[in-house]
Amino acid sequence: NAGVTQTPKFQVLKTGQSMTLQCAQDMNHNSMYWYRQDPGMGLRLIYYSASEGTTDKGEVPNGYNVSRLNKREFSLRLESAAPSQTSVYFCASTPRGGTVTDTQYFGPGTRLTVL
Amino acid sequence: DQQVKQNSPSLSVQEGRISILNCDYTNSMFDYFLWYKKYPAEGPTFLISISSIKDKNEDGRFTVFLNKSAKHLSLHIVPSQPGDSAVYFCAASLVYGQNFVFGPGTRLSVLP
């Protein structure tokens, strides 16, 4: 099992460009999450998908869109990148979802720089 | 205003000694807490959890203590090993909530 995979690992964008961060899990997990981590701050939830076909906003959703393509894949799109979106992005999944007692498994992260 | 605080950005400990990482929270409604460990260029990995009905939970070398009245939890690692060198995140939630609030992390260095 690869667990949770994310592509790309690194990306540099110019302000106004768009891009999609990809995430896939091969553990048959129900719920998937996107976080961002900024220096001096903890992980902050951007969006999550409790189950295939559903998505919900987290703490910091502005400037992002998501798609739960199928049970395995959950993508994060930046339509018009801004320097404030420079961050490390983590995708995570949980077996059942719907409860915080469900262990989250994280991908290795995507380091995004917006110039 | 951060709801979960880890006031020590870094901590250095000698191998074999105890490492104590601290976390404070402001929301008295939080009733479920986690610690994650993160190595460079990797995602966080779950370490240990505790619910508010307990004041202590142990898993091998790792023990988490919860003081609800002080809104404080701590992670003890005994004995500390060089492989424990990582960033440790504390996180808090409502048990029936959907999401966690994470602290900013503490970088632990265990010196041989």
CSV table of C-alpha atoms in Angstrom, one decimal:
chain,number,residue,atom,x,y,z
A,1,ASN,CA,0.0,0.0,0.0
A,2,ALA,CA,1.3,3.4,-0.9
A,3,GLY,CA,-1.0,5.1,1.6
A,4,VAL,CA,-1.8,8.7,0.8
A,5,THR,CA,0.1,10.1,-2.2
A,6,GLN,CA,0.3,13.7,-3.4
A,7,THR,CA,1.4,15.3,-6.6
A,8,PRO,CA,3.4,17.4,-7.3
A,9,LYS,CA,5.9,17.6,-4.4
A,10,PHE,CA,7.0,21.1,-5.3
A,11,GLN,CA,5.4,23.8,-7.4
A,12,VAL,CA,6.2,27.5,-8.2
A,13,LEU,CA,3.4,29.6,-9.6
A,14,LYS,CA,3.1,33.2,-10.6
A,15,THR,CA,0.3,35.3,-9.2
A,16,GLY,CA,-2.9,34.7,-11.1
A,17,GLN,CA,-2.0,31.2,-12.4
A,18,SER,CA,-4.1,28.2,-11.6
A,19,MET,CA,-3.2,24.7,-10.7
A,20,THR,CA,-4.6,21.5,-9.2
A,21,LEU,CA,-3.0,19.6,-6.4
A,22,GLN,CA,-3.8,15.9,-6.6
A,23,CYS,CA,-4.3,13.5,-3.8
A,24,ALA,CA,-5.0,9.7,-3.8
A,25,GLN,CA,-5.3,7.1,-1.2
A,26,ASP,CA,-5.4,3.3,-1.7
A,27,MET,CA,-6.7,2.3,1.8
A,28,ASN,CA,-10.4,2.4,0.9
A,29,HIS,CA,-10.9,5.3,3.3
A,30,ASN,CA,-14.2,7.2,3.3
A,31,SER,CA,-13.1,10.7,4.3
A,32,MET,CA,-10.4,12.9,2.9
A,33,TYR,CA,-9.1,16.3,3.9
A,34,TRP,CA,-6.9,19.2,2.7
A,35,TYR,CA,-4.8,21.2,5.1
A,36,ARG,CA,-2.3,24.0,4.8
A,37,GLN,CA,0.6,24.6,7.1
A,38,ASP,CA,2.3,28.0,7.4
A,39,PRO,CA,5.3,28.9,9.5
A,40,GLY,CA,4.5,29.3,13.1
A,41,MET,CA,1.1,27.9,12.7
A,42,GLY,CA,-0.5,24.6,13.0
A,43,LEU,CA,-2.3,22.8,10.2
A,44,ARG,CA,-5.5,24.5,9.1
A,45,LEU,CA,-8.3,22.7,7.4
A,46,ILE,CA,-9.2,24.0,4.0
A,47,TYR,CA,-11.9,21.5,2.8
A,48,TYR,CA,-12.9,18.0,3.6
A,49,SER,CA,-15.0,15.3,2.1
A,50,ALA,CA,-16.8,13.1,4.6
A,51,SER,CA,-17.7,10.6,1.9
A,52,GLU,CA,-17.6,10.2,-1.8
A,53,GLY,CA,-19.8,12.8,-3.4
A,54,THR,CA,-19.8,15.3,-0.5
A,55,THR,CA,-17.5,18.2,0.3
A,56,ASP,CA,-17.5,20.8,3.0
A,57,LYS,CA,-15.6,23.9,3.9
A,58,GLY,CA,-13.1,23.9,6.6
A,59,GLU,CA,-11.5,26.8,8.5
A,60,VAL,CA,-9.8,28.5,5.5
A,61,PRO,CA,-11.6,27.7,2.2
A,62,ASN,CA,-11.4,31.1,0.5
A,63,GLY,CA,-9.5,30.9,-2.8
A,64,TYR,CA,-9.8,27.1,-3.1
A,65,ASN,CA,-12.1,24.6,-4.7
A,66,VAL,CA,-12.1,20.8,-4.3
A,67,SER,CA,-13.4,17.8,-6.2
A,68,ARG,CA,-13.9,14.4,-4.7
A,69,LEU,CA,-13.5,12.6,-8.0
A,70,ASN,CA,-14.1,9.1,-6.6
A,71,LYS,CA,-13.5,7.3,-3.3
A,72,ARG,CA,-9.7,7.3,-3.9
A,73,GLU,CA,-9.1,10.8,-5.2
A,74,PHE,CA,-9.6,14.3,-3.7
A,75,SER,CA,-8.1,17.3,-5.6
A,76,LEU,CA,-7.6,20.9,-4.5
A,77,ARG,CA,-7.7,23.7,-7.1
A,78,LEU,CA,-6.3,27.2,-6.9
A,79,GLU,CA,-8.1,29.2,-9.6
A,80,SER,CA,-6.1,32.3,-9.3
A,81,ALA,CA,-3.1,31.9,-7.1
A,82,ALA,CA,-2.0,34.6,-4.7
A,83,PRO,CA,1.2,35.0,-2.6
A,84,SER,CA,-0.9,34.4,0.5
A,85,GLN,CA,-1.4,30.9,-0.7
A,86,THR,CA,2.3,30.1,-0.4
A,87,SER,CA,2.3,27.2,2.0
A,88,VAL,CA,2.8,23.5,2.4
A,89,TYR,CA,-0.4,21.5,1.6
A,90,PHE,CA,-1.2,18.2,3.2
A,91,CYS,CA,-3.9,15.7,2.1
A,92,ALA,CA,-5.2,13.2,4.7
A,93,SER,CA,-7.7,10.4,4.9
A,94,THR,CA,-9.6,8.6,7.6
A,95,PRO,CA,-11.1,5.1,7.4
A,96,ARG,CA,-14.6,6.0,8.5
A,97,GLY,CA,-14.9,9.7,8.9
A,98,GLY,CA,-17.6,11.5,10.8
A,99,THR,CA,-15.7,11.3,14.0
A,100,VAL,CA,-12.5,12.9,15.2
A,101,THR,CA,-11.5,9.7,17.0
A,102,ASP,CA,-10.8,8.2,13.5
A,103,THR,CA,-7.1,8.3,12.9
A,104,GLN,CA,-6.0,10.5,10.0
A,105,TYR,CA,-3.3,9.4,7.6
A,106,PHE,CA,-1.4,12.1,6.0
A,107,GLY,CA,0.4,12.4,2.6
A,108,PRO,CA,3.9,13.8,2.3
A,109,GLY,CA,2.8,17.3,1.4
A,110,THR,CA,3.1,19.7,-1.6
A,111,ARG,CA,5.3,22.8,-1.1
A,112,LEU,CA,3.7,25.6,-3.1
A,113,THR,CA,5.3,29.0,-3.7
A,114,VAL,CA,3.4,31.8,-5.4
A,115,LEU,CA,5.5,34.6,-6.7
B,1,ASP,CA,-6.2,34.1,18.5
B,2,GLN,CA,-4.9,30.6,18.7
B,3,GLN,CA,-7.1,28.2,20.5
B,4,VAL,CA,-4.2,25.6,20.9
B,5,LYS,CA,-0.8,26.9,21.9
B,6,GLN,CA,2.5,25.3,22.1
B,7,ASN,CA,4.6,28.0,23.7
B,8,SER,CA,8.0,26.3,23.2
B,9,PRO,CA,9.0,26.4,19.5
B,10,SER,CA,11.9,24.0,20.2
B,11,LEU,CA,13.3,21.7,22.9
B,12,SER,CA,16.6,19.9,23.2
B,13,VAL,CA,17.1,16.8,25.3
B,14,GLN,CA,19.9,14.3,25.9
B,15,GLU,CA,19.3,10.8,24.7
B,16,GLY,CA,17.9,8.6,27.5
B,17,ARG,CA,16.4,11.5,29.4
B,18,ILE,CA,12.7,12.5,29.5
B,19,SER,CA,11.2,14.8,26.9
B,20,ILE,CA,8.2,16.9,28.1
B,21,LEU,CA,6.3,18.7,25.4
B,22,ASN,CA,3.5,21.1,26.6
B,23,CYS,CA,0.3,22.2,25.0
B,24,ASP,CA,-2.4,24.7,26.3
B,25,TYR,CA,-5.8,25.3,25.0
B,26,THR,CA,-8.4,28.0,25.5
B,27,ASN,CA,-11.7,26.4,24.5
B,28,SER,CA,-13.1,24.5,27.5
B,29,MET,CA,-15.4,22.6,25.2
B,30,PHE,CA,-12.6,20.6,23.7
B,31,ASP,CA,-12.8,17.0,24.9
B,32,TYR,CA,-10.5,15.1,22.6
B,33,PHE,CA,-6.8,15.6,22.1
B,34,LEU,CA,-4.1,14.2,19.9
B,35,TRP,CA,-0.4,14.4,19.4
B,36,TYR,CA,1.2,14.0,15.9
B,37,LYS,CA,4.8,13.7,15.0
B,38,LYS,CA,6.3,15.1,11.8
B,39,TYR,CA,9.6,14.4,10.2
B,40,PRO,CA,11.0,16.7,7.5
B,41,ALA,CA,9.5,16.2,4.0
B,42,GLU,CA,6.9,13.8,5.4
B,43,GLY,CA,3.3,14.2,6.5
B,44,PRO,CA,2.3,14.1,10.2
B,45,THR,CA,1.8,10.7,11.8
B,46,PHE,CA,-0.5,10.0,14.6
B,47,LEU,CA,1.2,9.3,18.0
B,48,ILE,CA,-1.3,9.2,20.8
B,49,SER,CA,-4.7,10.5,21.9
B,50,ILE,CA,-6.6,11.2,25.0
B,51,SER,CA,-10.3,11.9,25.7
B,52,SER,CA,-11.4,14.2,28.5
B,53,ILE,CA,-12.7,11.3,30.6
B,54,LYS,CA,-9.2,10.3,31.3
B,55,ASP,CA,-6.2,12.2,32.7
B,56,LYS,CA,-3.5,9.9,31.4
B,57,ASN,CA,-2.9,7.6,28.5
B,58,GLU,CA,0.2,5.5,27.8
B,59,ASP,CA,1.6,3.8,24.8
B,60,GLY,CA,5.0,2.4,25.2
B,61,ARG,CA,7.5,5.2,25.7
B,62,PHE,CA,4.8,7.9,25.2
B,63,THR,CA,2.4,9.2,27.8
B,64,VAL,CA,0.0,12.0,27.5
B,65,PHE,CA,-1.3,13.8,30.6
B,66,LEU,CA,-4.4,15.9,30.6
B,67,ASN,CA,-5.2,18.6,33.2
B,68,LYS,CA,-8.7,19.8,32.3
B,69,SER,CA,-8.9,22.4,35.0
B,70,ALA,CA,-5.7,24.0,33.7
B,71,LYS,CA,-6.6,23.4,30.1
B,72,HIS,CA,-3.2,21.8,29.7
B,73,LEU,CA,-1.8,18.7,28.3
B,74,SER,CA,1.7,17.3,28.0
B,75,LEU,CA,3.5,14.6,26.2
B,76,HIS,CA,6.2,12.7,28.0
B,77,ILE,CA,8.7,10.6,26.1
B,78,VAL,CA,10.8,8.2,28.2
B,79,PRO,CA,13.5,7.4,27.4
B,80,SER,CA,14.1,9.8,24.6
B,81,GLN,CA,15.9,8.5,21.5
B,82,PRO,CA,17.6,10.3,18.6
B,83,GLY,CA,14.8,9.0,16.3
B,84,ASP,CA,12.3,11.0,18.3
B,85,SER,CA,13.8,14.2,16.8
B,86,ALA,CA,10.9,15.7,15.0
B,87,VAL,CA,8.2,18.4,15.2
B,88,TYR,CA,5.4,17.5,17.5
B,89,PHE,CA,1.9,18.9,17.0
B,90,CYS,CA,-0.8,19.0,19.6
B,91,ALA,CA,-4.4,19.0,18.3
B,92,ALA,CA,-7.8,19.5,20.0
B,93,SER,CA,-11.4,18.9,19.1
B,94,LEU,CA,-14.9,18.1,20.3
B,95,VAL,CA,-15.4,14.3,20.3
B,96,TYR,CA,-18.5,14.9,18.2
B,97,GLY,CA,-16.8,17.6,16.1
B,98,GLN,CA,-15.6,17.2,12.6
B,99,ASN,CA,-12.2,18.8,12.7
B,100,PHE,CA,-9.2,19.5,14.9
B,101,VAL,CA,-7.5,22.7,15.9
B,102,PHE,CA,-3.8,22.3,15.7
B,103,GLY,CA,-1.0,24.0,17.7
B,104,PRO,CA,2.0,25.5,15.9
B,105,GLY,CA,4.3,22.6,16.9
B,106,THR,CA,7.4,22.1,19.0
B,107,ARG,CA,10.7,20.9,17.4
B,108,LEU,CA,12.3,18.3,19.6
B,109,SER,CA,16.0,17.5,19.2
B,110,VAL,CA,17.3,14.5,21.0
B,111,LEU,CA,21.1,14.7,21.3
B,112,PRO,CA,23.2,11.5,21.3
